[in-house]
CSV table of C-alpha atoms in Angstrom, one decimal:
chain,number,residue,atom,x,y,z
A,101,MET,CA,-4.8,79.4,14.3
A,102,ARG,CA,-2.7,79.0,17.5
A,103,ARG,CA,0.7,77.5,16.4
A,104,PHE,CA,1.0,75.4,19.5
A,105,ARG,CA,-2.3,73.7,18.8
A,106,VAL,CA,-1.1,72.1,15.5
A,107,PRO,CA,0.0,68.5,16.2
A,108,ASP,CA,3.7,67.8,15.6
A,109,VAL,CA,3.0,65.2,13.1
A,110,VAL,CA,1.2,67.7,10.8
A,111,ILE,CA,4.1,70.0,10.9
A,112,ARG,CA,6.4,67.1,10.0
A,113,ARG,CA,4.3,66.4,7.0
A,114,LEU,CA,4.2,70.0,5.9
A,115,VAL,CA,8.0,69.9,5.9
A,116,ILE,CA,7.9,66.8,3.7
A,117,TYR,CA,5.4,68.4,1.3
A,118,LEU,CA,7.7,71.4,1.1
A,119,ARG,CA,10.6,69.2,0.3
A,120,ILE,CA,8.6,67.5,-2.5
A,121,LEU,CA,7.6,70.9,-4.0
A,122,ASN,CA,11.2,72.1,-3.8
A,123,GLU,CA,12.2,69.0,-5.8
A,124,MET,CA,9.4,69.8,-8.3
A,125,GLU,CA,10.7,73.3,-8.8
A,126,LEU,CA,13.8,71.8,-10.3
A,127,GLU,CA,11.8,69.6,-12.7
A,128,THR,CA,10.2,71.0,-15.8
A,129,GLY,CA,6.8,69.6,-15.4
A,130,PRO,CA,3.2,70.2,-14.4
A,131,HIS,CA,2.5,73.4,-12.5
A,132,TYR,CA,-0.3,71.7,-10.7
A,133,ILE,CA,0.0,68.9,-8.3
A,134,SER,CA,-3.0,66.9,-7.0
A,135,SER,CA,-3.4,65.8,-3.4
A,136,GLN,CA,-3.1,62.2,-4.8
A,137,GLU,CA,0.3,62.8,-6.3
A,138,LEU,CA,1.6,64.8,-3.3
A,139,GLY,CA,0.3,62.1,-1.0
A,140,GLN,CA,1.9,59.3,-3.0
A,141,ARG,CA,5.3,61.0,-2.9
A,142,ALA,CA,4.9,61.8,0.8
A,143,GLY,CA,3.6,58.3,1.7
A,144,VAL,CA,0.2,59.5,3.0
A,145,SER,CA,-3.4,59.4,1.7
A,146,PRO,CA,-4.8,62.2,-0.5
A,147,ALA,CA,-7.4,62.9,2.2
A,148,GLN,CA,-4.6,63.4,4.7
A,149,VAL,CA,-2.9,65.9,2.4
A,150,ARG,CA,-6.1,67.9,1.9
A,151,LYS,CA,-6.8,67.9,5.7
A,152,ASP,CA,-3.3,69.0,6.6
A,153,LEU,CA,-3.3,71.9,4.1
A,154,ALA,CA,-6.9,72.9,4.9
A,155,SER,CA,-5.9,73.8,8.4
A,156,PHE,CA,-3.9,76.7,7.0
A,157,GLY,CA,-6.1,78.0,4.3
A,158,GLU,CA,-7.7,77.4,0.9
A,159,PHE,CA,-4.8,76.4,-1.4
A,160,GLY,CA,-6.2,74.0,-3.9
A,161,LYS,CA,-8.8,74.0,-6.6
A,162,GLN,CA,-11.4,71.2,-6.9
A,163,GLY,CA,-10.5,68.8,-9.8
A,164,VAL,CA,-7.3,70.7,-10.6
A,165,GLY,CA,-5.1,70.4,-7.5
A,166,TYR,CA,-2.6,72.8,-6.0
A,167,GLU,CA,-0.6,75.3,-8.1
A,168,ALA,CA,2.9,73.9,-7.1
A,169,HIS,CA,4.9,77.1,-7.0
A,170,ASN,CA,2.2,79.0,-5.0
A,171,LEU,CA,1.8,76.1,-2.5
A,172,ARG,CA,5.6,76.0,-2.0
A,173,GLU,CA,5.6,79.7,-1.2
A,174,GLU,CA,2.7,79.3,1.2
A,175,LEU,CA,4.4,76.5,3.0
A,176,ARG,CA,7.7,78.4,3.1
A,177,SER,CA,5.9,81.2,4.8
A,178,ILE,CA,3.9,79.0,7.2
A,179,LEU,CA,7.2,77.2,8.2
A,180,ASN,CA,9.1,80.5,8.5
A,181,GLN,CA,11.4,79.3,5.8
A,182,ASP,CA,11.1,82.6,3.8
A,183,ARG,CA,13.6,84.4,6.0
A,184,PRO,CA,17.1,83.6,7.4
A,185,ILE,CA,16.9,81.7,10.7
A,186,LYS,CA,19.7,82.4,13.2
A,187,VAL,CA,21.1,79.4,14.9
A,188,ALA,CA,23.4,79.2,17.9
A,189,ILE,CA,25.7,76.2,18.5
A,190,PHE,CA,26.3,75.2,22.2
A,191,GLY,CA,29.4,73.0,22.5
A,192,LEU,CA,32.1,73.1,19.8
A,193,GLY,CA,33.1,69.5,20.0
A,194,GLU,CA,33.3,67.1,17.0
A,195,LEU,CA,29.5,67.1,16.5
A,196,GLY,CA,29.2,70.9,16.9
A,197,ARG,CA,31.9,71.4,14.3
A,198,ALA,CA,30.2,68.9,11.9
A,199,LEU,CA,26.9,70.7,12.2
A,200,THR,CA,28.4,74.2,11.8
A,201,ARG,CA,30.2,73.1,8.7
A,202,TYR,CA,27.1,71.4,7.3
A,203,LEU,CA,24.8,74.4,7.8
A,204,ASN,CA,27.2,77.2,6.9
A,205,ARG,CA,28.3,75.5,3.7
A,206,CYS,CA,24.9,74.5,2.6
A,207,PRO,CA,24.6,75.1,-1.1
A,208,HIS,CA,22.3,78.0,-2.1
A,209,GLY,CA,18.8,77.0,-2.8
A,210,GLU,CA,18.9,73.8,-0.7
A,211,GLU,CA,16.7,73.5,2.3
A,212,CYS,CA,19.5,74.0,4.9
A,213,ASP,CA,20.3,77.3,3.2
A,214,VAL,CA,17.9,79.4,5.5
A,215,PHE,CA,19.8,78.3,8.6
A,216,HIS,CA,22.8,80.3,9.6
A,217,ILE,CA,25.1,79.6,12.5
A,218,THR,CA,25.5,83.1,13.9
A,219,ALA,CA,26.9,82.3,17.3
A,220,ILE,CA,29.0,79.5,18.8
A,221,PHE,CA,29.3,79.0,22.6
A,222,ASP,CA,31.7,76.8,24.5
A,223,SER,CA,32.9,76.9,28.0
A,224,ASP,CA,36.5,75.7,27.2
A,225,PRO,CA,38.8,78.7,27.7
A,226,ARG,CA,41.1,77.3,25.0
A,227,LYS,CA,38.3,77.6,22.4
A,228,ILE,CA,36.9,80.9,23.5
A,229,GLY,CA,38.0,83.7,21.2
A,230,GLN,CA,38.9,81.4,18.4
A,231,THR,CA,37.1,81.6,15.1
A,232,PHE,CA,35.5,78.6,13.5
A,233,GLU,CA,33.9,78.8,10.0
A,234,GLY,CA,33.9,82.6,10.4
A,235,VAL,CA,32.1,82.6,13.7
A,236,GLN,CA,33.9,83.6,16.9
A,237,VAL,CA,33.5,81.2,19.9
A,238,SER,CA,32.0,82.9,23.0
A,239,PRO,CA,31.6,81.9,26.6
A,240,PRO,CA,28.0,80.8,27.5
A,241,ASP,CA,27.6,83.9,29.7
A,242,ALA,CA,27.9,86.1,26.6
A,243,LEU,CA,24.5,84.8,25.4
A,244,PRO,CA,22.3,87.6,26.7
A,245,ALA,CA,24.4,90.3,25.0
A,246,LYS,CA,24.6,88.3,21.8
A,247,MET,CA,20.8,87.8,21.9
A,248,GLU,CA,20.2,91.5,22.3
A,249,ARG,CA,22.7,92.4,19.5
A,250,GLU,CA,21.6,90.0,16.8
A,251,GLY,CA,18.8,87.9,18.0
A,252,LEU,CA,19.0,84.1,17.8
A,253,ASP,CA,16.1,81.8,16.8
A,254,ILE,CA,17.2,78.3,17.5
A,255,ALA,CA,19.9,76.7,19.8
A,256,ILE,CA,21.5,73.5,18.8
A,257,MET,CA,22.9,71.8,21.9
A,258,THR,CA,25.9,69.4,21.5
A,259,VAL,CA,27.1,69.7,25.1
A,260,PRO,CA,27.6,66.7,27.4
A,261,ALA,CA,24.5,65.3,29.1
A,262,SER,CA,25.6,66.7,32.4
A,263,ALA,CA,25.6,70.3,31.1
A,264,ALA,CA,22.5,70.1,29.0
A,265,GLN,CA,19.8,71.3,31.5
A,266,MET,CA,22.0,74.2,32.6
A,267,VAL,CA,22.5,75.3,29.0
A,268,ALA,CA,18.8,74.9,28.3
A,269,ASP,CA,18.0,77.2,31.3
A,270,LEU,CA,20.4,79.8,29.9
A,271,CYS,CA,18.7,79.7,26.5
A,272,VAL,CA,15.2,80.0,28.0
A,273,GLN,CA,16.3,82.9,30.1
A,274,ALA,CA,17.8,84.7,27.1
A,275,GLY,CA,14.5,84.2,25.2
A,276,ILE,CA,15.5,81.5,22.7
A,277,GLN,CA,12.3,79.8,21.6
A,278,ALA,CA,13.4,76.5,20.1
A,279,LEU,CA,16.1,73.9,21.0
A,280,LEU,CA,17.5,71.0,19.1
A,281,ASN,CA,19.1,68.8,21.7
A,282,PHE,CA,21.7,66.2,20.8
A,283,ALA,CA,22.6,65.3,24.5
A,284,PRO,CA,20.9,62.0,25.5
A,285,VAL,CA,18.8,63.6,28.3
A,286,LYS,CA,15.3,64.9,28.6
A,287,LEU,CA,15.1,68.7,29.1
A,288,PHE,CA,12.6,70.6,31.2
A,289,VAL,CA,11.6,73.9,29.7
A,290,PRO,CA,8.5,76.2,29.9
A,291,ASP,CA,5.5,75.4,27.6
A,292,ASN,CA,6.3,78.2,25.2
A,293,VAL,CA,9.7,76.8,24.3
A,294,ARG,CA,10.0,73.9,21.9
A,295,VAL,CA,12.5,71.1,22.3
A,296,HIS,CA,13.3,68.5,19.7
A,297,TYR,CA,15.7,65.7,20.3
A,298,SER,CA,18.2,64.0,18.1
A,299,ASP,CA,19.5,61.0,20.0
A,300,VAL,CA,21.7,58.6,18.2
A,301,THR,CA,21.9,56.0,21.0
A,302,LEU,CA,18.1,55.9,21.2
A,303,GLU,CA,17.8,55.4,17.5
A,304,LEU,CA,20.4,52.6,17.6
A,305,GLN,CA,18.6,50.9,20.5
A,306,GLN,CA,15.3,51.0,18.6
A,307,LEU,CA,16.9,49.5,15.5
A,308,SER,CA,18.5,46.8,17.6
A,309,PHE,CA,15.1,45.4,18.4
A,310,TYR,CA,14.6,44.4,14.8
A,311,LEU,CA,17.9,42.4,14.6
A,312,SER,CA,17.4,38.7,14.4
B,511,MET,CA,5.3,37.7,18.7
B,512,ARG,CA,6.4,38.8,15.3
B,513,ARG,CA,8.9,41.6,15.7
B,514,PHE,CA,7.7,43.5,12.7
B,515,ARG,CA,4.2,43.7,14.1
B,516,VAL,CA,5.1,45.8,17.1
B,517,PRO,CA,4.4,49.5,16.5
B,518,ASP,CA,7.5,51.7,16.4
B,519,VAL,CA,6.1,53.9,19.1
B,520,VAL,CA,6.0,50.9,21.5
B,521,ILE,CA,9.6,50.1,20.9
B,522,ARG,CA,10.6,53.7,21.4
B,523,ARG,CA,8.8,53.6,24.8
B,524,LEU,CA,10.6,50.3,25.8
B,525,VAL,CA,13.9,52.1,25.2
B,526,ILE,CA,12.8,55.0,27.4
B,527,TYR,CA,11.7,52.5,30.1
B,528,LEU,CA,15.1,50.8,29.9
B,529,ARG,CA,16.8,54.2,30.3
B,530,ILE,CA,14.8,54.9,33.4
B,531,LEU,CA,15.6,51.5,34.9
B,532,ASN,CA,19.3,52.0,34.1
B,533,GLU,CA,19.2,55.2,36.0
B,534,MET,CA,17.5,53.4,38.9
B,535,GLU,CA,20.3,50.8,39.0
B,536,LEU,CA,22.6,53.7,40.0
B,537,GLU,CA,20.2,54.8,42.8
B,538,THR,CA,20.0,53.0,46.1
B,539,GLY,CA,16.3,52.7,46.4
B,540,PRO,CA,13.2,50.5,46.0
B,541,HIS,CA,13.7,47.3,44.1
B,542,TYR,CA,10.2,47.5,42.8
B,543,ILE,CA,8.8,50.1,40.5
B,544,SER,CA,5.0,50.6,39.9
B,545,SER,CA,3.5,51.2,36.4
B,546,GLN,CA,2.5,54.5,37.9
B,547,GLU,CA,6.0,55.6,38.7
B,548,LEU,CA,7.5,54.2,35.5
B,549,GLY,CA,4.7,56.0,33.6
B,550,GLN,CA,5.3,59.3,35.4
B,551,ARG,CA,9.0,59.2,34.7
B,552,ALA,CA,8.4,58.3,31.0
B,553,GLY,CA,5.6,60.8,30.5
B,554,VAL,CA,2.9,58.2,29.7
B,555,SER,CA,-0.1,56.7,31.6
B,556,PRO,CA,0.3,53.7,33.9
B,557,ALA,CA,-2.2,51.8,31.7
B,558,GLN,CA,0.1,52.4,28.7
B,559,VAL,CA,3.1,51.1,30.6
B,560,ARG,CA,1.2,47.9,31.6
B,561,LYS,CA,-0.1,47.4,28.0
B,562,ASP,CA,3.4,47.9,26.5
B,563,LEU,CA,5.0,45.5,28.8
B,564,ALA,CA,2.2,42.9,28.7
B,565,SER,CA,2.9,42.5,24.9
B,566,PHE,CA,6.1,40.8,25.8
B,567,GLY,CA,5.3,38.7,28.9
B,568,GLU,CA,4.1,38.8,32.5
B,569,PHE,CA,6.7,40.9,34.3
B,570,GLY,CA,4.7,42.6,37.1
B,571,LYS,CA,2.9,41.6,40.2
B,572,GLN,CA,-0.5,43.0,41.0
B,573,GLY,CA,-0.2,45.6,43.8
B,574,VAL,CA,3.6,45.4,44.0
B,575,GLY,CA,4.8,46.5,40.6
B,576,TYR,CA,7.8,45.4,38.6
B,577,GLU,CA,11.0,44.1,40.1
B,578,ALA,CA,13.3,46.8,38.7
B,579,HIS,CA,16.5,44.8,38.0
B,580,ASN,CA,14.6,41.9,36.5
B,581,LEU,CA,12.5,44.1,34.3
B,582,ARG,CA,15.7,45.9,33.1
B,583,GLU,CA,17.3,42.5,32.2
B,584,GLU,CA,14.1,41.5,30.3
B,585,LEU,CA,14.1,44.8,28.4
B,586,ARG,CA,17.8,44.5,27.6
B,587,SER,CA,17.1,41.1,26.2
B,588,ILE,CA,14.0,42.1,24.2
B,589,LEU,CA,15.9,45.1,22.7
B,590,ASN,CA,19.0,42.9,22.0
B,591,GLN,CA,21.0,45.1,24.3
B,592,ASP,CA,22.5,42.1,26.1
B,593,ARG,CA,25.1,41.5,23.5
B,594,PRO,CA,27.6,43.7,21.5
B,595,ILE,CA,26.0,45.2,18.4
B,596,LYS,CA,28.4,45.7,15.5
B,597,VAL,CA,28.0,48.9,13.6
B,598,ALA,CA,29.5,50.0,10.3
B,599,ILE,CA,30.0,53.7,9.4
B,600,PHE,CA,29.6,54.7,5.7
B,601,GLY,CA,31.2,58.0,5.0
B,602,LEU,CA,34.1,59.2,7.2
B,603,GLY,CA,33.4,62.9,7.0
B,604,GLU,CA,33.0,65.2,9.9
B,605,LEU,CA,29.8,63.6,11.1
B,606,GLY,CA,31.1,60.0,10.6
B,607,ARG,CA,34.2,60.8,12.7
B,608,ALA,CA,32.0,62.4,15.4
B,609,LEU,CA,29.8,59.4,15.6
B,610,THR,CA,32.7,56.9,15.6
B,611,ARG,CA,34.4,58.8,18.5
B,612,TYR,CA,31.2,59.0,20.4
B,613,LEU,CA,30.4,55.3,20.2
B,614,ASN,CA,33.8,53.9,20.5
B,615,ARG,CA,34.6,56.1,23.5
B,616,CYS,CA,31.3,55.4,25.3
B,617,PRO,CA,32.0,54.9,29.0
B,618,HIS,CA,31.5,51.4,30.2
B,619,GLY,CA,28.0,50.8,31.5
B,620,GLU,CA,26.3,53.6,29.6
B,621,GLU,CA,23.7,52.8,27.0
B,622,CYS,CA,25.9,53.5,24.0
B,623,ASP,CA,28.4,50.9,25.3
B,624,VAL,CA,26.8,48.0,23.4
B,625,PHE,CA,27.5,49.6,20.1
B,626,HIS,CA,30.9,49.1,18.5
B,627,ILE,CA,32.1,50.6,15.3
B,628,THR,CA,33.7,47.6,13.7
B,629,ALA,CA,34.0,48.8,10.1
B,630,ILE,CA,34.4,52.1,8.4
B,631,PHE,CA,33.8,52.6,4.7
B,632,ASP,CA,34.7,55.5,2.5
B,633,SER,CA,35.1,55.9,-1.3
B,634,ASP,CA,37.9,58.5,-1.0
B,635,PRO,CA,41.2,56.8,-2.0
B,636,ARG,CA,43.1,59.2,0.3
B,637,LYS,CA,41.1,57.8,3.3
B,638,ILE,CA,41.1,54.1,2.4
B,639,GLY,CA,43.7,52.1,4.3
B,640,GLN,CA,44.1,54.8,7.0
B,641,THR,CA,43.1,53.9,10.6
B,642,PHE,CA,40.6,56.0,12.5
B,643,GLU,CA,39.9,55.2,16.2
B,644,GLY,CA,41.5,51.9,15.7
B,645,VAL,CA,39.4,50.9,12.7
B,646,GLN,CA,40.8,50.7,9.2
B,647,VAL,CA,38.9,52.5,6.5
B,648,SER,CA,37.8,50.2,3.6
B,649,PRO,CA,36.4,50.8,0.2
B,650,PRO,CA,32.6,50.2,0.0
B,651,ASP,CA,33.2,47.1,-2.2
B,652,ALA,CA,34.9,45.4,0.6
B,653,LEU,CA,31.6,45.2,2.5
B,654,PRO,CA,30.6,41.6,1.5
B,655,ALA,CA,34.0,40.2,2.7
B,656,LYS,CA,33.8,42.2,5.9
B,657,MET,CA,30.3,41.0,6.4
B,658,GLU,CA,31.3,37.4,6.0
B,659,ARG,CA,34.3,37.7,8.2
B,660,GLU,CA,32.8,39.5,11.2
B,661,GLY,CA,29.1,40.2,10.6
B,662,LEU,CA,27.7,43.7,10.9
B,663,ASP,CA,24.3,44.5,12.5
B,664,ILE,CA,23.7,48.1,11.8
B,665,ALA,CA,25.0,50.6,9.2
B,666,ILE,CA,25.2,54.3,10.0
B,667,MET,CA,25.1,56.3,6.8
B,668,THR,CA,26.8,59.7,6.7
B,669,VAL,CA,27.3,59.9,3.0
B,670,PRO,CA,26.1,62.7,0.6
B,671,ALA,CA,22.4,62.5,-0.3
B,672,SER,CA,23.4,61.6,-3.9
B,673,ALA,CA,25.2,58.5,-2.8
B,674,ALA,CA,22.8,57.3,-0.1
B,675,GLN,CA,20.5,55.0,-2.1
B,676,MET,CA,23.5,53.3,-3.7
B,677,VAL,CA,25.1,52.7,-0.3
B,678,ALA,CA,21.7,51.4,1.1
B,679,ASP,CA,21.5,49.0,-1.8
B,680,LEU,CA,25.0,47.7,-1.0
B,681,CYS,CA,24.1,47.2,2.6
B,682,VAL,CA,20.9,45.4,1.7
B,683,GLN,CA,22.7,43.1,-0.7
B,684,ALA,CA,25.3,42.3,2.0
B,685,GLY,CA,22.6,41.3,4.5
B,686,ILE,CA,22.6,44.3,6.9
B,687,GLN,CA,19.3,44.5,8.6
B,688,ALA,CA,19.1,48.0,10.0
B,689,LEU,CA,20.2,51.4,8.7
B,690,LEU,CA,20.4,54.7,10.4
B,691,ASN,CA,20.5,57.3,7.7
B,692,PHE,CA,21.8,60.9,8.2
B,693,ALA,CA,21.5,61.8,4.5
B,694,PRO,CA,18.5,64.0,3.9
B,695,VAL,CA,16.9,61.6,1.5
B,696,LYS,CA,14.2,58.9,1.7
B,697,LEU,CA,15.6,55.4,1.1
B,698,PHE,CA,13.9,52.5,-0.6
B,699,VAL,CA,14.7,49.1,0.9
B,700,PRO,CA,12.9,45.7,1.2
B,701,ASP,CA,10.3,45.2,4.0
B,702,ASN,CA,12.7,43.1,6.0
B,703,VAL,CA,15.2,45.9,6.4
B,704,ARG,CA,14.6,48.8,8.9
B,705,VAL,CA,15.6,52.4,8.2
B,706,HIS,CA,15.6,55.1,10.7
B,707,TYR,CA,16.3,58.7,9.8
B,708,SER,CA,18.2,61.4,11.6
B,709,ASP,CA,17.7,64.6,9.6
B,710,VAL,CA,19.0,67.8,11.1
B,711,THR,CA,17.5,70.1,8.4
B,712,LEU,CA,14.1,68.5,8.9
B,713,GLU,CA,14.2,69.0,12.6
B,714,LEU,CA,15.2,72.6,12.2
B,715,GLN,CA,12.5,73.2,9.6
B,716,GLN,CA,9.9,71.8,12.1
B,717,LEU,CA,11.2,73.9,14.9
B,718,SER,CA,11.1,77.0,12.7
B,719,PHE,CA,7.3,76.7,12.5
B,720,TYR,CA,7.0,77.6,16.2
B,721,LEU,CA,9.1,80.8,16.0
B,722,SER,CA,7.1,83.9,16.4
């Protein structure tokens, strides 16, 4: 199955299913989970659960359901959560620091635990060379060397809107495949690079609509 | 039109249209914009633009398009962006501080400018009574009094996952209508309260799927 053919919304649900199965690992309870129960916990229909999972293989047994631990391992593998994911932060402002702390202090076994901030980039000469949470701050033009030396999977962009496209271009050139952009601006990248957005102002604007 | 009947995705597009019109205000250019151009800039079809806007009134003229400034004002009104929106922060950790700074220092005229952090709540006795960005930190149980005195429209929750539902319950009881939740946990609230989620781990897990 071509990864880029799977609709975003299906991937989002797989992440939710994985979260539910992770919670179940902590419970002492049934080793099997039905599409009914998984759907109920995820807020979707049992048919939707079966369809989502069937795209990736034969995981369940008719009338019995899914073996929970096994399905969890399968989802971890499908979502590349079975190996450490190397993350770079661009922009060590307030938000960059908050995210670095959050990810690098993630308790063992929690979902954030697979993500490791392995590089921090900032263009401020006063920050370059300093160490934050055990990671040395580099100038953006050090990205290609860093990429070659340790590889980086995802870039988190917490730079000002005016710098965001330039930083995205740098990341694309260096071969980073996925960007999580906190700057309130749409980015233009090639089709083989994924961008997700986290835009607080946009969320607040949407929420405002519902105020009476 | 009942506000709760409008699909989320339409509201999201209205926000995007407003953003495009705000950018146009800065340009010296045509005073009219066609559904074609608005659609192209927003990444949707012209028919979708017309349908989205038609739900809220008759804004365009056949063959001429929409008068840009007028449509902007209409959208600002529909989205309640024509008045200050009072926001409370729950949890003055790293992320809470980053968001408070971001919103309260938003440059005049930018979209974030309508949102004002007017209350900050934290349960840490060492933080209570202190002032951050001109706002005094209160204990959570001060919410009802604060609500009565100044009213609060939206709560931003940057509390630990374990405290999130409790804080959501407090907000609901106090009459806050909209929550933006950064804790990685699903919240249960009555139908008349809106919750949006901003979940970095979930975004990173989704992005990981596309890594080769």
